[in-house]
PDB file of C-alpha atoms in Angstrom:
ATOM      1  CA  ILE T   1     -75.810  66.464 123.151  1.00  0.00           C
ATOM      2  CA  HIS T   2     -73.958  68.909 125.393  1.00  0.00           C
ATOM      3  CA  GLN T   3     -74.667  71.767 122.963  1.00  0.00           C
ATOM      4  CA  GLY T   4     -78.388  70.993 122.902  1.00  0.00           C
ATOM      5  CA  ARG T   5     -78.435  71.064 126.702  1.00  0.00           C
ATOM      6  CA  SER T   6     -76.491  74.349 126.840  1.00  0.00           C
ATOM      7  CA  ASN T   7     -73.545  72.566 128.529  1.00  0.00           C
ATOM      8  CA  HIS T   8     -71.245  74.785 126.524  1.00  0.00           C
ATOM      9  CA  ALA T   9     -67.975  74.052 128.307  1.00  0.00           C
ATOM     10  CA  GLU T  10     -68.447  70.311 127.896  1.00  0.00           C
ATOM     11  CA  ALA T  11     -69.593  70.779 124.303  1.00  0.00           C
ATOM     12  CA  GLU T  12     -66.526  72.849 123.452  1.00  0.00           C
ATOM     13  CA  GLU T  13     -64.250  70.164 124.871  1.00  0.00           C
ATOM     14  CA  SER T  14     -66.050  67.415 122.941  1.00  0.00           C
ATOM     15  CA  PHE T  15     -65.967  69.320 119.659  1.00  0.00           C
ATOM     16  CA  SER T  16     -62.297  70.208 120.141  1.00  0.00           C
ATOM     17  CA  GLN T  17     -61.475  66.532 120.600  1.00  0.00           C
ATOM     18  CA  ALA T  18     -63.517  65.625 117.533  1.00  0.00           C
ATOM     19  CA  LEU T  19     -61.755  68.322 115.522  1.00  0.00           C
ATOM     20  CA  ALA T  20     -58.356  66.909 116.434  1.00  0.00           C
ATOM     21  CA  LEU T  21     -59.449  63.436 115.359  1.00  0.00           C
ATOM     22  CA  TYR T  22     -60.848  64.652 112.038  1.00  0.00           C
ATOM     23  CA  LYS T  23     -57.599  66.523 111.384  1.00  0.00           C
ATOM     24  CA  SER T  24     -55.548  63.422 112.138  1.00  0.00           C
ATOM     25  CA  ILE T  25     -57.393  61.423 109.464  1.00  0.00           C
ATOM     26  CA  GLY T  26     -57.677  64.296 106.987  1.00  0.00           C
ATOM     27  CA  TYR T  27     -61.495  64.365 106.965  1.00  0.00           C
ATOM     28  CA  SER T  28     -62.229  67.919 105.797  1.00  0.00           C
ATOM     29  CA  LEU T  29     -66.032  67.776 105.969  1.00  0.00           C
ATOM     30  CA  GLY T  30     -65.884  66.536 109.550  1.00  0.00           C
ATOM     31  CA  GLN T  31     -63.479  69.333 110.416  1.00  0.00           C
ATOM     32  CA  ALA T  32     -65.745  71.932 108.805  1.00  0.00           C
ATOM     33  CA  ASN T  33     -68.883  70.741 110.578  1.00  0.00           C
ATOM     34  CA  THR T  34     -67.081  70.618 113.907  1.00  0.00           C
ATOM     35  CA  LEU T  35     -65.624  74.094 113.433  1.00  0.00           C
ATOM     36  CA  ARG T  36     -69.102  75.429 112.710  1.00  0.00           C
ATOM     37  CA  ARG T  37     -70.385  73.848 115.901  1.00  0.00           C
ATOM     38  CA  LEU T  38     -67.503  75.397 117.811  1.00  0.00           C
ATOM     39  CA  GLY T  39     -68.414  78.730 116.251  1.00  0.00           C
ATOM     40  CA  GLU T  40     -71.959  78.349 117.538  1.00  0.00           C
ATOM     41  CA  ILE T  41     -70.645  77.569 121.023  1.00  0.00           C
ATOM     42  CA  HIS T  42     -68.405  80.650 121.005  1.00  0.00           C
ATOM     43  CA  GLN T  43     -71.314  82.705 119.664  1.00  0.00           C
ATOM     44  CA  ALA T  44     -73.593  81.533 122.481  1.00  0.00           C
ATOM     45  CA  ARG T  45     -70.922  82.594 124.968  1.00  0.00           C
ATOM     46  CA  SER T  46     -70.466  85.981 123.229  1.00  0.00           C
ATOM     47  CA  ASN T  47     -66.854  85.106 122.388  1.00  0.00           C
ATOM     48  CA  HIS T  48     -67.081  86.888 119.055  1.00  0.00           C
ATOM     49  CA  ALA T  49     -63.438  86.728 117.995  1.00  0.00           C
ATOM     50  CA  GLU T  50     -63.259  82.972 118.576  1.00  0.00           C
ATOM     51  CA  ALA T  51     -66.600  82.471 116.846  1.00  0.00           C
ATOM     52  CA  GLU T  52     -65.492  84.443 113.797  1.00  0.00           C
ATOM     53  CA  GLU T  53     -62.286  82.426 113.569  1.00  0.00           C
ATOM     54  CA  SER T  54     -64.159  79.111 113.772  1.00  0.00           C
ATOM     55  CA  PHE T  55     -66.756  80.105 111.170  1.00  0.00           C
ATOM     56  CA  SER T  56     -64.034  81.456 108.862  1.00  0.00           C
ATOM     57  CA  GLN T  57     -62.068  78.208 109.049  1.00  0.00           C
ATOM     58  CA  ALA T  58     -65.250  76.217 108.424  1.00  0.00           C
ATOM     59  CA  LEU T  59     -66.012  78.393 105.404  1.00  0.00           C
ATOM     60  CA  ALA T  60     -62.552  77.865 103.920  1.00  0.00           C
ATOM     61  CA  LEU T  61     -62.787  74.096 104.330  1.00  0.00           C
ATOM     62  CA  CYS T  62     -66.275  73.950 102.818  1.00  0.00           C
ATOM     63  CA  LYS T  63     -65.055  75.949  99.838  1.00  0.00           C
ATOM     64  CA  SER T  64     -62.148  73.556  99.363  1.00  0.00           C
ATOM     65  CA  ILE T  65     -64.471  70.533  99.177  1.00  0.00           C
ATOM     66  CA  GLY T  66     -67.289  72.275  97.307  1.00  0.00           C
ATOM     67  CA  SER T  67     -69.957  72.009 100.019  1.00  0.00           C
ATOM     68  CA  GLY T  68     -72.525  74.696  99.196  1.00  0.00           C
ATOM     69  CA  LEU T  69     -74.650  74.039 102.270  1.00  0.00           C
ATOM     70  CA  GLY T  70     -71.598  74.115 104.512  1.00  0.00           C
ATOM     71  CA  GLN T  71     -70.502  77.434 103.037  1.00  0.00           C
ATOM     72  CA  ALA T  72     -73.981  78.903 103.480  1.00  0.00           C
ATOM     73  CA  ASN T  73     -74.200  77.804 107.110  1.00  0.00           C
ATOM     74  CA  ALA T  74     -70.760  79.222 107.884  1.00  0.00           C
ATOM     75  CA  LEU T  75     -71.630  82.509 106.171  1.00  0.00           C
ATOM     76  CA  LEU T  76     -74.862  82.746 108.152  1.00  0.00           C
ATOM     77  CA  GLY T  77     -72.839  82.325 111.331  1.00  0.00           C
ATOM     78  CA  LEU T  78     -70.345  84.969 110.217  1.00  0.00           C
ATOM     79  CA  GLY T  79     -73.192  87.337 109.399  1.00  0.00           C
ATOM     80  CA  ALA T  80     -74.579  86.942 112.899  1.00  0.00           C
ATOM     81  CA  ILE T  81     -71.173  87.643 114.442  1.00  0.00           C
ATOM     82  CA  HIS T  82     -70.616  90.748 112.305  1.00  0.00           C
ATOM     83  CA  GLN T  83     -74.108  91.926 113.224  1.00  0.00           C
ATOM     84  CA  ALA T  84     -73.435  91.429 116.935  1.00  0.00           C
ATOM     85  CA  ARG T  85     -70.365  93.644 116.525  1.00  0.00           C
ATOM     86  CA  SER T  86     -72.354  96.256 114.550  1.00  0.00           C
ATOM     87  CA  ASN T  87     -70.207  95.606 111.476  1.00  0.00           C
ATOM     88  CA  HIS T  88     -73.211  96.073 109.222  1.00  0.00           C
ATOM     89  CA  ALA T  89     -71.431  96.085 105.862  1.00  0.00           C
ATOM     90  CA  GLU T  90     -69.677  92.793 106.583  1.00  0.00           C
ATOM     91  CA  ALA T  91     -72.867  91.288 108.000  1.00  0.00           C
ATOM     92  CA  GLU T  92     -74.859  92.291 104.938  1.00  0.00           C
ATOM     93  CA  GLU T  93     -72.277  90.781 102.588  1.00  0.00           C
ATOM     94  CA  SER T  94     -72.239  87.515 104.541  1.00  0.00           C
ATOM     95  CA  PHE T  95     -76.039  87.256 104.572  1.00  0.00           C
ATOM     96  CA  ILE T  96     -76.242  88.037 100.840  1.00  0.00           C
ATOM     97  CA  GLN T  97     -73.715  85.317 100.016  1.00  0.00           C
ATOM     98  CA  ALA T  98     -75.489  82.846 102.298  1.00  0.00           C
ATOM     99  CA  LEU T  99     -78.830  83.679 100.687  1.00  0.00           C
ATOM    100  CA  ALA T 100     -77.474  83.023  97.194  1.00  0.00           C
ATOM    101  CA  LEU T 101     -76.070  79.661  98.239  1.00  0.00           C
ATOM    102  CA  TYR T 102     -79.249  78.603 100.022  1.00  0.00           C
ATOM    103  CA  LYS T 103     -81.233  79.536  96.905  1.00  0.00           C
ATOM    104  CA  SER T 104     -78.923  77.498  94.685  1.00  0.00           C
ATOM    105  CA  ILE T 105     -79.578  74.349  96.712  1.00  0.00           C
ATOM    106  CA  GLY T 106     -83.252  75.030  97.418  1.00  0.00           C
ATOM    107  CA  ASN T 107     -82.964  75.375 101.201  1.00  0.00           C
ATOM    108  CA  SER T 108     -86.033  77.418 102.191  1.00  0.00           C
ATOM    109  CA  LEU T 109     -85.266  77.655 105.910  1.00  0.00           C
ATOM    110  CA  GLY T 110     -81.756  78.884 105.218  1.00  0.00           C
ATOM    111  CA  GLN T 111     -83.085  81.469 102.771  1.00  0.00           C
ATOM    112  CA  ALA T 112     -85.605  82.698 105.326  1.00  0.00           C
ATOM    113  CA  ASN T 113     -82.984  82.999 108.065  1.00  0.00           C
ATOM    114  CA  ALA T 114     -80.619  84.904 105.760  1.00  0.00           C
ATOM    115  CA  LEU T 115     -83.437  87.225 104.682  1.00  0.00           C
ATOM    116  CA  ARG T 116     -84.373  87.909 108.289  1.00  0.00           C
ATOM    117  CA  GLY T 117     -80.751  88.750 109.014  1.00  0.00           C
ATOM    118  CA  LEU T 118     -80.745  91.154 106.070  1.00  0.00           C
ATOM    119  CA  GLY T 119     -83.994  92.660 107.310  1.00  0.00           C
ATOM    120  CA  GLN T 120     -82.410  93.393 110.668  1.00  0.00           C
ATOM    121  CA  ILE T 121     -79.396  95.005 109.005  1.00  0.00           C
ATOM    122  CA  HIS T 122     -81.641  97.226 106.881  1.00  0.00           C
ATOM    123  CA  GLN T 123     -83.656  98.032 109.997  1.00  0.00           C
ATOM    124  CA  GLU T 124     -80.545  99.113 111.898  1.00  0.00           C
ATOM    125  CA  ARG T 125     -79.700 101.411 108.983  1.00  0.00           C
ATOM    126  CA  SER T 126     -83.275 102.787 108.842  1.00  0.00           C
ATOM    127  CA  ASN T 127     -83.665 101.457 105.300  1.00  0.00           C
ATOM    128  CA  HIS T 128     -87.337 100.759 105.895  1.00  0.00           C
ATOM    129  CA  ALA T 129     -88.374  99.722 102.402  1.00  0.00           C
ATOM    130  CA  GLU T 130     -85.551  97.206 102.094  1.00  0.00           C
ATOM    131  CA  ALA T 131     -86.176  95.888 105.603  1.00  0.00           C
ATOM    132  CA  GLU T 132     -89.869  95.418 104.901  1.00  0.00           C
ATOM    133  CA  GLY T 133     -89.061  93.553 101.699  1.00  0.00           C
ATOM    134  CA  SER T 134     -86.630  91.216 103.442  1.00  0.00           C
ATOM    135  CA  PHE T 135     -88.933  90.489 106.384  1.00  0.00           C
ATOM    136  CA  SER T 136     -91.879  89.914 104.031  1.00  0.00           C
ATOM    137  CA  GLN T 137     -89.913  87.430 101.936  1.00  0.00           C
ATOM    138  CA  ALA T 138     -88.714  85.670 105.079  1.00  0.00           C
ATOM    139  CA  LEU T 139     -92.289  85.487 106.369  1.00  0.00           C
ATOM    140  CA  ALA T 140     -93.517  83.911 103.135  1.00  0.00           C
ATOM    141  CA  LEU T 141     -90.782  81.274 103.262  1.00  0.00           C
ATOM    142  CA  TYR T 142     -91.410  80.485 106.924  1.00  0.00           C
ATOM    143  CA  LYS T 143     -95.100  80.071 106.129  1.00  0.00           C
ATOM    144  CA  SER T 144     -94.309  77.767 103.202  1.00  0.00           C
ATOM    145  CA  ILE T 145     -92.490  75.347 105.507  1.00  0.00           C
ATOM    146  CA  GLY T 146     -94.840  75.773 108.464  1.00  0.00           C
ATOM    147  CA  TYR T 147     -92.241  77.269 110.796  1.00  0.00           C
ATOM    148  CA  SER T 148     -94.276  79.247 113.329  1.00  0.00           C
ATOM    149  CA  LEU T 149     -91.377  80.646 115.354  1.00  0.00           C
ATOM    150  CA  GLY T 150     -89.773  82.047 112.221  1.00  0.00           C
ATOM    151  CA  GLN T 151     -93.091  83.602 111.246  1.00  0.00           C
ATOM    152  CA  ALA T 152     -93.393  85.266 114.657  1.00  0.00           C
ATOM    153  CA  ASN T 153     -89.889  86.738 114.417  1.00  0.00           C
ATOM    154  CA  ALA T 154     -90.478  88.022 110.878  1.00  0.00           C
ATOM    155  CA  LEU T 155     -93.807  89.552 111.916  1.00  0.00           C
ATOM    156  CA  GLN T 156     -92.123  91.235 114.881  1.00  0.00           C
ATOM    157  CA  GLY T 157     -89.634  92.795 112.480  1.00  0.00           C
ATOM    158  CA  LEU T 158     -92.410  93.920 110.147  1.00  0.00           C
ATOM    159  CA  GLY T 159     -94.308  95.447 113.053  1.00  0.00           C
ATOM    160  CA  GLU T 160     -91.268  97.465 114.086  1.00  0.00           C
ATOM    161  CA  ILE T 161     -90.767  98.684 110.523  1.00  0.00           C
ATOM    162  CA  HIS T 162     -94.418  99.703 110.141  1.00  0.00           C
ATOM    163  CA  GLN T 163     -94.291 101.470 113.503  1.00  0.00           C
ATOM    164  CA  ALA T 164     -91.126 103.360 112.513  1.00  0.00           C
ATOM    165  CA  GLN T 165     -92.999 104.601 109.442  1.00  0.00           C
ATOM    166  CA  SER T 166     -96.112 105.509 111.494  1.00  0.00           C
ATOM    167  CA  ASN T 167     -98.161 102.905 109.626  1.00  0.00           C
ATOM    168  CA  HIS T 168    -100.133 102.106 112.754  1.00  0.00           C
ATOM    169  CA  VAL T 169    -102.782  99.849 111.251  1.00  0.00           C
ATOM    170  CA  GLU T 170    -100.201  97.603 109.595  1.00  0.00           C
ATOM    171  CA  ALA T 171     -98.021  97.653 112.716  1.00  0.00           C
ATOM    172  CA  GLU T 172    -100.940  96.609 114.906  1.00  0.00           C
ATOM    173  CA  GLU T 173    -101.762  93.728 112.580  1.00  0.00           C
ATOM    174  CA  SER T 174     -98.158  92.478 112.517  1.00  0.00           C
ATOM    175  CA  PHE T 175     -97.656  92.727 116.276  1.00  0.00           C
ATOM    176  CA  SER T 176    -101.012  91.075 116.954  1.00  0.00           C
ATOM    177  CA  GLN T 177    -100.143  88.150 114.700  1.00  0.00           C
ATOM    178  CA  ALA T 178     -96.689  87.837 116.272  1.00  0.00           C
ATOM    179  CA  LEU T 179     -98.250  87.915 119.735  1.00  0.00           C
ATOM    180  CA  ALA T 180    -100.715  85.172 118.827  1.00  0.00           C
ATOM    181  CA  LEU T 181     -97.954  82.981 117.392  1.00  0.00           C
ATOM    182  CA  ASN T 182     -95.727  83.508 120.421  1.00  0.00           C
ATOM    183  CA  LYS T 183     -98.585  82.474 122.692  1.00  0.00           C
ATOM    184  CA  SER T 184     -99.270  79.367 120.634  1.00  0.00           C
ATOM    185  CA  ILE T 185     -95.688  78.094 120.449  1.00  0.00           C
ATOM    186  CA  GLY T 186     -94.229  79.054 123.812  1.00  0.00           C
ATOM    187  CA  ASN T 187     -91.410  81.196 122.450  1.00  0.00           C
ATOM    188  CA  SER T 188     -88.177  81.179 124.443  1.00  0.00           C
ATOM    189  CA  TRP T 189     -85.000  83.271 124.534  1.00  0.00           C
ATOM    190  CA  PRO T 190     -82.692  83.327 122.608  1.00  0.00           C
ATOM    191  CA  SER T 191     -82.560  80.128 120.539  1.00  0.00           C
ATOM    192  CA  GLU T 192     -83.978  81.417 117.269  1.00  0.00           C
ATOM    193  CA  ARG T 193     -82.943  85.051 117.303  1.00  0.00           C
ATOM    194  CA  ILE T 194     -80.054  86.133 115.122  1.00  0.00           C
ATOM    195  CA  ALA T 195     -77.352  87.842 117.141  1.00  0.00           C
ATOM    196  CA  GLY T 196     -77.494  91.613 117.256  1.00  0.00           C
ATOM    197  CA  SER T 197     -80.945  92.056 118.722  1.00  0.00           C
ATOM    198  CA  ARG T 198     -81.496  95.423 120.319  1.00  0.00           C
ATOM    199  CA  ARG T 199     -82.961  93.663 123.338  1.00  0.00           C
ATOM    200  CA  ASP T 200     -80.657  92.136 125.901  1.00  0.00           C
ATOM    201  CA  PRO T 201     -81.379  88.815 127.576  1.00  0.00           C
ATOM    202  CA  PRO T 202     -82.455  88.994 131.222  1.00  0.00           C
ATOM    203  CA  SER T 203     -79.671  89.890 133.629  1.00  0.00           C
ATOM    204  CA  ALA T 204     -79.942  86.587 135.486  1.00  0.00           C
ATOM    205  CA  ILE T 205     -78.990  84.747 132.306  1.00  0.00           C
ATOM    206  CA  LYS T 206     -76.076  87.084 131.609  1.00  0.00           C
ATOM    207  CA  SER T 207     -74.851  86.557 135.163  1.00  0.00           C
ATOM    208  CA  CYS T 208     -74.927  82.799 134.668  1.00  0.00           C
ATOM    209  CA  ARG T 209     -72.997  83.171 131.417  1.00  0.00           C
ATOM    210  CA  ARG T 210     -70.294  85.192 133.152  1.00  0.00           C
ATOM    211  CA  ARG T 211     -69.922  82.521 135.811  1.00  0.00           C
ATOM    212  CA  GLY T 212     -69.998  79.735 133.254  1.00  0.00           C
ATOM    213  CA  SER T 213     -72.995  78.108 134.970  1.00  0.00           C
ATOM    214  CA  PHE T 214     -74.662  76.910 131.792  1.00  0.00           C
ATOM    215  CA  ARG T 215     -76.809  74.296 133.521  1.00  0.00           C
ATOM    216  CA  GLN T 216     -78.238  77.066 135.678  1.00  0.00           C
ATOM    217  CA  ALA T 217     -78.731  79.204 132.584  1.00  0.00           C
ATOM    218  CA  LEU T 218     -80.621  76.356 130.946  1.00  0.00           C
ATOM    219  CA  ALA T 219     -82.971  76.143 133.924  1.00  0.00           C
ATOM    220  CA  ILE T 220     -83.611  79.863 133.637  1.00  0.00           C
ATOM    221  CA  TYR T 221     -84.245  79.557 129.903  1.00  0.00           C
ATOM    222  CA  LYS T 222     -86.904  76.953 130.624  1.00  0.00           C
ATOM    223  CA  SER T 223     -88.503  79.021 133.385  1.00  0.00           C
ATOM    224  CA  ILE T 224     -88.672  82.058 131.111  1.00  0.00           C
ATOM    225  CA  GLY T 225     -90.586  80.043 128.524  1.00  0.00           C
ATOM    226  CA  ARG T 226     -92.676  82.125 126.209  1.00  0.00           C
ATOM    227  CA  ASN T 227     -92.545  85.363 128.190  1.00  0.00           C
ATOM    228  CA  ILE T 228     -89.767  87.030 126.179  1.00  0.00           C
ATOM    229  CA  GLY T 229     -91.621  86.730 122.899  1.00  0.00           C
ATOM    230  CA  LEU T 230     -94.873  87.785 124.537  1.00  0.00           C
ATOM    231  CA  SER T 231     -93.202  90.818 126.114  1.00  0.00           C
ATOM    232  CA  ASN T 232     -91.623  91.987 122.857  1.00  0.00           C
ATOM    233  CA  SER T 233     -94.841  91.653 120.870  1.00  0.00           C
ATOM    234  CA  SER T 234     -96.927  93.252 123.622  1.00  0.00           C
ATOM    235  CA  VAL T 235     -94.598  96.245 123.857  1.00  0.00           C
ATOM    236  CA  GLY T 236     -94.786  96.773 120.106  1.00  0.00           C
ATOM    237  CA  LEU T 237     -98.568  96.527 120.097  1.00  0.00           C
ATOM    238  CA  SER T 238     -98.811  98.923 123.064  1.00  0.00           C
ATOM    239  CA  GLU T 239     -96.738 101.510 121.216  1.00  0.00           C
ATOM    240  CA  VAL T 240     -99.152 101.360 118.306  1.00  0.00           C
ATOM    241  CA  LEU T 241    -102.207 101.679 120.550  1.00  0.00           C
ATOM    242  CA  ILE T 242    -100.749 104.713 122.324  1.00  0.00           C
ATOM    243  CA  CYS T 243    -100.007 106.387 118.999  1.00  0.00           C
ATOM    244  CA  GLN T 244    -103.672 105.869 118.134  1.00  0.00           C
ATOM    245  CA  ALA T 245    -104.793 107.300 121.510  1.00  0.00           C
ATOM    246  CA  ARG T 246    -106.271 103.910 122.471  1.00  0.00           C
ATOM    247  CA  TYR T 247    -105.057 104.214 126.028  1.00  0.00           C
ATOM    248  CA  SER T 248    -107.654 101.949 127.621  1.00  0.00           C
ATOM    249  CA  GLU T 249    -106.408  99.102 125.422  1.00  0.00           C
ATOM    250  CA  ALA T 250    -102.714  99.845 125.925  1.00  0.00           C
ATOM    251  CA  LYS T 251    -102.757 100.066 129.731  1.00  0.00           C
ATOM    252  CA  PRO T 252    -103.750  96.471 130.560  1.00  0.00           C
ATOM    253  CA  LEU T 253    -101.279  95.206 127.975  1.00  0.00           C
ATOM    254  CA  LEU T 254     -98.495  97.217 129.589  1.00  0.00           C
ATOM    255  CA  HIS T 255     -99.436  95.996 133.053  1.00  0.00           C
ATOM    256  CA  GLU T 256     -99.115  92.449 131.714  1.00  0.00           C
ATOM    257  CA  VAL T 257     -95.684  93.227 130.246  1.00  0.00           C
ATOM    258  CA  ALA T 258     -94.561  94.699 133.567  1.00  0.00           C
ATOM    259  CA  GLN T 259     -95.636  91.550 135.374  1.00  0.00           C
ATOM    260  CA  LEU T 260     -93.983  89.222 132.870  1.00  0.00           C
ATOM    261  CA  SER T 261     -90.745  91.193 132.732  1.00  0.00           C
ATOM    262  CA  ASN T 262     -90.498  91.286 136.523  1.00  0.00           C
ATOM    263  CA  GLN T 263     -90.936  87.521 136.679  1.00  0.00           C
ATOM    264  CA  ILE T 264     -87.975  86.928 134.377  1.00  0.00           C
ATOM    265  CA  ASP T 265     -85.960  90.080 135.144  1.00  0.00           C
ATOM    266  CA  TYR T 266     -86.205  91.298 131.551  1.00  0.00           C
ATOM    267  CA  LYS T 267     -84.807  94.795 132.027  1.00  0.00           C
ATOM    268  CA  TRP T 268     -85.529  96.187 128.570  1.00  0.00           C
ATOM    269  CA  ALA T 269     -89.214  95.237 128.616  1.00  0.00           C
ATOM    270  CA  ARG T 270     -89.659  96.358 132.222  1.00  0.00           C
ATOM    271  CA  ASN T 271     -88.183  99.800 131.594  1.00  0.00           C
ATOM    272  CA  ARG T 272     -89.952 100.244 128.276  1.00  0.00           C
ATOM    273  CA  SER T 273     -93.355  99.241 129.647  1.00  0.00           C
ATOM    274  CA  LYS T 274     -92.923 101.585 132.621  1.00  0.00           C
ATOM    275  CA  LYS T 275     -92.100 104.493 130.329  1.00  0.00           C
ATOM    276  CA  LEU T 276     -94.961 103.734 127.952  1.00  0.00           C
ATOM    277  CA  LEU T 277     -97.450 103.394 130.794  1.00  0.00           C
ATOM    278  CA  ALA T 278     -96.432 106.800 132.157  1.00  0.00           C
ATOM    279  CA  GLU T 279     -96.842 108.300 128.691  1.00  0.00           C
ATOM    280  CA  ALA T 280    -100.247 106.687 128.279  1.00  0.00           C
ATOM    281  CA  LEU T 281    -101.494 107.912 131.662  1.00  0.00           C
ATOM    282  CA  GLU T 282    -100.252 111.446 131.025  1.00  0.00           C
ATOM    283  CA  ALA T 283    -101.744 111.555 127.535  1.00  0.00           C
ATOM    284  CA  GLU T 284    -105.035 110.146 128.794  1.00  0.00           C
ATOM    285  CA  LYS T 285    -105.141 112.721 131.573  1.00  0.00           C
ATOM    286  CA  SER T 286    -104.469 115.540 129.120  1.00  0.00           C
ATOM    287  CA  SER T 287    -107.116 114.331 126.699  1.00  0.00           C
ATOM    288  CA  THR T 288    -109.818 114.145 129.377  1.00  0.00           C
ATOM    289  CA  GLY T 289    -108.848 117.220 131.392  1.00  0.00           C
ATOM    290  CA  PRO T 290    -110.906 120.448 131.518  1.00  0.00           C
ATOM    291  CA  SER T 291    -110.565 122.825 128.613  1.00  0.00           C
ATOM    292  CA  PRO T 292    -108.787 126.124 129.376  1.00  0.00           C
TER     293      PRO T 292
END
């Protein structure tokens, strides 16, 4: 309950007590599940070393009792931690192992999450073809289980890959679909994003994390609502429109991003939209100016 409410300090204490009890009665599966939950708590607090240790212990226990799902979940957590630390080789290996295990037990959501993690690793390495393949497979799986938030995240990744390859038509389509999904589901930060995103959470949230005020952070999460997902998709779509010299379409979108990012103090989106708007205005001025 505490974890679901972002009461991380209370959750850590509860899980630590549960872990001690499970150890005292020799219940390995209970220990493994509790260690994974502790790993998630440490991950949410950006305590990467503690998170890695918890996930690693959970993985070892799950191996000892032959729990394929437990191993896959622990590996997915380890992959996210390695990714957050920019240890791409270790992250890739963890995601690949998790993917194989999820496939062996027919867990579509787990497969999709592992594939999206792999897509982000390939993206960080500028391996565009591999990233596109991973995001596309993840998208298909998310669609098969009707998971709209997963679809939006996969489409966002595809849009960024298409944009990096100057495939503007495909990028526009992906960003537009992601934007529509984010609007329909009220996307929030950062519950369904694998660690290692290039975009930082708003500074107000980071400040709350530093102070340990997780109830206050939760209130901010709720107030942010869908604006993070909308901002990310709108920025991506604006970049495509500017590349296509469609300045009149990009400008209102960027004004909207600026407004949203100011409301939630989303520094990355605010700075990016400001820069893109300046580029759009300058390019528009040059394209309509008098010939020499």
